[in-house]
PDB file of C-alpha atoms in Angstrom:
ATOM      1  CA  MET A   1       0.921  15.136   8.934  1.00  0.00           C
ATOM      2  CA  GLN A   2       1.924  12.128   6.971  1.00  0.00           C
ATOM      3  CA  VAL A   3      -0.496  10.794   4.286  1.00  0.00           C
ATOM      4  CA  ILE A   4      -1.116   7.137   3.651  1.00  0.00           C
ATOM      5  CA  SER A   5      -2.932   6.080   0.665  1.00  0.00           C
ATOM      6  CA  VAL A   6      -4.745   2.808   0.935  1.00  0.00           C
ATOM      7  CA  ILE A   7      -5.923   1.092  -2.287  1.00  0.00           C
ATOM      8  CA  ASP A   8      -8.022  -2.012  -2.097  1.00  0.00           C
ATOM      9  CA  ASP A   9     -11.116  -3.235  -3.964  1.00  0.00           C
ATOM     10  CA  ASP A  10     -12.734  -4.455  -0.605  1.00  0.00           C
ATOM     11  CA  PRO A  11     -14.636  -1.760   1.107  1.00  0.00           C
ATOM     12  CA  SER A  12     -14.215  -3.492   4.464  1.00  0.00           C
ATOM     13  CA  VAL A  13     -10.472  -3.407   4.150  1.00  0.00           C
ATOM     14  CA  ARG A  14     -10.469   0.060   3.133  1.00  0.00           C
ATOM     15  CA  ALA A  15     -12.624   1.057   6.124  1.00  0.00           C
ATOM     16  CA  ALA A  16     -10.705  -0.936   8.651  1.00  0.00           C
ATOM     17  CA  ALA A  17      -7.432   0.542   7.367  1.00  0.00           C
ATOM     18  CA  ASP A  18      -8.788   4.160   7.479  1.00  0.00           C
ATOM     19  CA  ASN A  19      -9.902   3.637  11.038  1.00  0.00           C
ATOM     20  CA  LEU A  20      -6.625   2.141  12.137  1.00  0.00           C
ATOM     21  CA  LEU A  21      -4.361   4.574  10.444  1.00  0.00           C
ATOM     22  CA  SER A  22      -6.404   7.554  11.384  1.00  0.00           C
ATOM     23  CA  SER A  23      -6.466   6.453  15.064  1.00  0.00           C
ATOM     24  CA  HIS A  24      -2.563   6.433  14.799  1.00  0.00           C
ATOM     25  CA  GLY A  25      -2.482  10.096  13.637  1.00  0.00           C
ATOM     26  CA  TYR A  26      -2.118   9.604   9.844  1.00  0.00           C
ATOM     27  CA  GLU A  27      -4.059  11.339   7.407  1.00  0.00           C
ATOM     28  CA  VAL A  28      -5.592   8.551   5.103  1.00  0.00           C
ATOM     29  CA  ARG A  29      -7.003   8.581   1.455  1.00  0.00           C
ATOM     30  CA  THR A  30      -8.592   5.339   0.448  1.00  0.00           C
ATOM     31  CA  PHE A  31      -9.227   4.305  -3.111  1.00  0.00           C
ATOM     32  CA  ALA A  32     -11.184   1.249  -4.609  1.00  0.00           C
ATOM     33  CA  SER A  33      -8.853   0.780  -7.568  1.00  0.00           C
ATOM     34  CA  ALA A  34      -5.292   1.447  -8.694  1.00  0.00           C
ATOM     35  CA  GLU A  35      -6.979   3.350 -11.591  1.00  0.00           C
ATOM     36  CA  ALA A  36      -8.722   5.581  -9.276  1.00  0.00           C
ATOM     37  CA  PHE A  37      -5.534   6.423  -7.401  1.00  0.00           C
ATOM     38  CA  LEU A  38      -3.903   7.197 -10.634  1.00  0.00           C
ATOM     39  CA  GLN A  39      -6.729   9.566 -11.678  1.00  0.00           C
ATOM     40  CA  SER A  40      -6.708  11.298  -8.242  1.00  0.00           C
ATOM     41  CA  ALA A  41      -4.931  14.506  -7.559  1.00  0.00           C
ATOM     42  CA  HIS A  42      -3.116  12.753  -4.886  1.00  0.00           C
ATOM     43  CA  THR A  43      -0.616  10.517  -6.674  1.00  0.00           C
ATOM     44  CA  ASP A  44       2.483  12.804  -5.630  1.00  0.00           C
ATOM     45  CA  ASP A  45       1.470  13.703  -1.954  1.00  0.00           C
ATOM     46  CA  SER A  46       1.307  10.219  -0.297  1.00  0.00           C
ATOM     47  CA  SER A  47       3.979   9.255   2.393  1.00  0.00           C
ATOM     48  CA  CYS A  48       3.311   5.777   1.875  1.00  0.00           C
ATOM     49  CA  ILE A  49       0.998   3.635  -0.428  1.00  0.00           C
ATOM     50  CA  VAL A  50      -0.671   0.426   1.021  1.00  0.00           C
ATOM     51  CA  THR A  51      -2.230  -1.597  -1.871  1.00  0.00           C
ATOM     52  CA  ASP A  52      -3.705  -4.821  -2.378  1.00  0.00           C
ATOM     53  CA  VAL A  53      -1.942  -6.992  -4.893  1.00  0.00           C
ATOM     54  CA  GLN A  54      -4.830  -8.525  -6.621  1.00  0.00           C
ATOM     55  CA  MET A  55      -7.544  -6.184  -7.762  1.00  0.00           C
ATOM     56  CA  PRO A  56      -9.764  -6.098 -10.804  1.00  0.00           C
ATOM     57  CA  GLY A  57      -8.032  -4.238 -13.590  1.00  0.00           C
ATOM     58  CA  MET A  58      -4.747  -2.950 -12.712  1.00  0.00           C
ATOM     59  CA  SER A  59      -2.923  -5.007  -9.855  1.00  0.00           C
ATOM     60  CA  GLY A  60      -0.921  -3.663  -7.222  1.00  0.00           C
ATOM     61  CA  LEU A  61       2.210  -4.558  -8.921  1.00  0.00           C
ATOM     62  CA  ASP A  62       1.216  -2.831 -12.045  1.00  0.00           C
ATOM     63  CA  LEU A  63       0.472   0.251  -9.933  1.00  0.00           C
ATOM     64  CA  LEU A  64       3.897   0.248  -8.492  1.00  0.00           C
ATOM     65  CA  VAL A  65       5.431   0.014 -11.887  1.00  0.00           C
ATOM     66  CA  ALA A  66       3.309   2.911 -13.088  1.00  0.00           C
ATOM     67  CA  VAL A  67       4.101   5.064 -10.080  1.00  0.00           C
ATOM     68  CA  ARG A  68       7.849   4.360 -10.431  1.00  0.00           C
ATOM     69  CA  GLY A  69       7.562   5.276 -14.246  1.00  0.00           C
ATOM     70  CA  TYR A  70       6.348   8.749 -13.239  1.00  0.00           C
ATOM     71  CA  GLY A  71       9.616   9.073 -11.064  1.00  0.00           C
ATOM     72  CA  ASN A  72       7.792   8.868  -7.869  1.00  0.00           C
ATOM     73  CA  GLN A  73       9.603   6.844  -5.183  1.00  0.00           C
ATOM     74  CA  THR A  74       6.879   6.674  -2.549  1.00  0.00           C
ATOM     75  CA  PRO A  75       7.378   3.522  -0.470  1.00  0.00           C
ATOM     76  CA  PHE A  76       4.804   0.719  -1.344  1.00  0.00           C
ATOM     77  CA  ILE A  77       3.510  -1.921   1.170  1.00  0.00           C
ATOM     78  CA  PHE A  78       1.665  -4.729  -0.416  1.00  0.00           C
ATOM     79  CA  ILE A  79      -1.125  -6.616   1.340  1.00  0.00           C
ATOM     80  CA  THR A  80      -2.524  -9.835  -0.182  1.00  0.00           C
ATOM     81  CA  ALA A  81      -4.823 -12.749   0.806  1.00  0.00           C
ATOM     82  CA  PHE A  82      -2.964 -14.913  -1.755  1.00  0.00           C
ATOM     83  CA  ALA A  83       0.710 -14.955  -0.650  1.00  0.00           C
ATOM     84  CA  ASP A  84       2.461 -16.631  -3.776  1.00  0.00           C
ATOM     85  CA  PRO A  85       6.239 -16.495  -3.130  1.00  0.00           C
ATOM     86  CA  SER A  86       6.804 -15.481  -6.773  1.00  0.00           C
ATOM     87  CA  VAL A  87       4.603 -12.386  -6.344  1.00  0.00           C
ATOM     88  CA  GLN A  88       6.423 -11.463  -3.335  1.00  0.00           C
ATOM     89  CA  ILE A  89       9.848 -11.700  -4.963  1.00  0.00           C
ATOM     90  CA  ARG A  90       8.483  -9.633  -7.991  1.00  0.00           C
ATOM     91  CA  ALA A  91       7.145  -7.063  -5.701  1.00  0.00           C
ATOM     92  CA  GLN A  92      10.489  -6.847  -3.879  1.00  0.00           C
ATOM     93  CA  LYS A  93      12.381  -6.692  -7.176  1.00  0.00           C
ATOM     94  CA  ALA A  94      10.012  -3.935  -8.351  1.00  0.00           C
ATOM     95  CA  GLY A  95      10.853  -1.838  -5.131  1.00  0.00           C
ATOM     96  CA  ALA A  96       8.300  -2.931  -2.539  1.00  0.00           C
ATOM     97  CA  ALA A  97       8.997  -1.734   0.899  1.00  0.00           C
ATOM     98  CA  GLY A  98       6.727  -4.366   2.667  1.00  0.00           C
ATOM     99  CA  PHE A  99       4.697  -7.283   1.861  1.00  0.00           C
ATOM    100  CA  LEU A 100       2.014  -8.559   4.384  1.00  0.00           C
ATOM    101  CA  GLU A 101      -0.246 -11.635   4.002  1.00  0.00           C
ATOM    102  CA  LYS A 102      -3.965 -11.371   5.248  1.00  0.00           C
ATOM    103  CA  PRO A 103      -4.984 -11.635   7.804  1.00  0.00           C
ATOM    104  CA  PHE A 104      -2.300  -9.886   9.933  1.00  0.00           C
ATOM    105  CA  PRO A 105      -2.416  -8.038  13.307  1.00  0.00           C
ATOM    106  CA  SER A 106      -3.050  -4.318  12.944  1.00  0.00           C
ATOM    107  CA  SER A 107       0.225  -3.816  15.015  1.00  0.00           C
ATOM    108  CA  VAL A 108       2.164  -5.421  12.139  1.00  0.00           C
ATOM    109  CA  LEU A 109       0.839  -3.028   9.539  1.00  0.00           C
ATOM    110  CA  ILE A 110       1.662  -0.101  11.832  1.00  0.00           C
ATOM    111  CA  LYS A 111       5.059  -1.407  12.573  1.00  0.00           C
ATOM    112  CA  CYS A 112       5.738  -1.746   8.772  1.00  0.00           C
ATOM    113  CA  ILE A 113       4.323   1.791   7.929  1.00  0.00           C
ATOM    114  CA  GLU A 114       6.457   3.400  10.855  1.00  0.00           C
ATOM    115  CA  ALA A 115       9.649   1.331   9.655  1.00  0.00           C
ATOM    116  CA  VAL A 116       9.291   2.555   5.877  1.00  0.00           C
ATOM    117  CA  LEU A 117       8.602   6.193   6.900  1.00  0.00           C
ATOM    118  CA  ARG A 118      11.780   6.167   8.783  1.00  0.00           C
ATOM    119  CA  GLY A 119      13.509   4.928   5.452  1.00  0.00           C
ATOM    120  CA  LYS A 120      13.916   1.386   6.431  1.00  0.00           C
ATOM    121  CA  GLN A 121      12.538  -1.634   4.740  1.00  0.00           C
ATOM    122  CA  GLY A 122       9.212  -2.969   6.214  1.00  0.00           C
ATOM    123  CA  ILE A 123       8.306  -6.513   7.010  1.00  0.00           C
TER     124      ILE A 123
END
């Protein structure tokens, strides 16, 4: 079973993502912060990481840099309510596989995850 880690400081986003992804057959792990994810025992067993860009403390971009620094190449999909083109460019340069602007249809997230799990760029 493929594991999707969802990192977002908004509990409603985490709950919605958990319900959506679980209903599509994924094992889902949710975290309220980048720091909580990094302190967990699950940093190396995710098939895909879905993270908010802007969070208190460590940002999603900082998390990507930290994970890559450990040699982990798990694909990252960023979600954000504040779509700043410069942030999207920075995320792509850092190796993001997808970048979605909230709100987005749930089908878009599923298609993006399926694409990156097949080794292709997301949306």
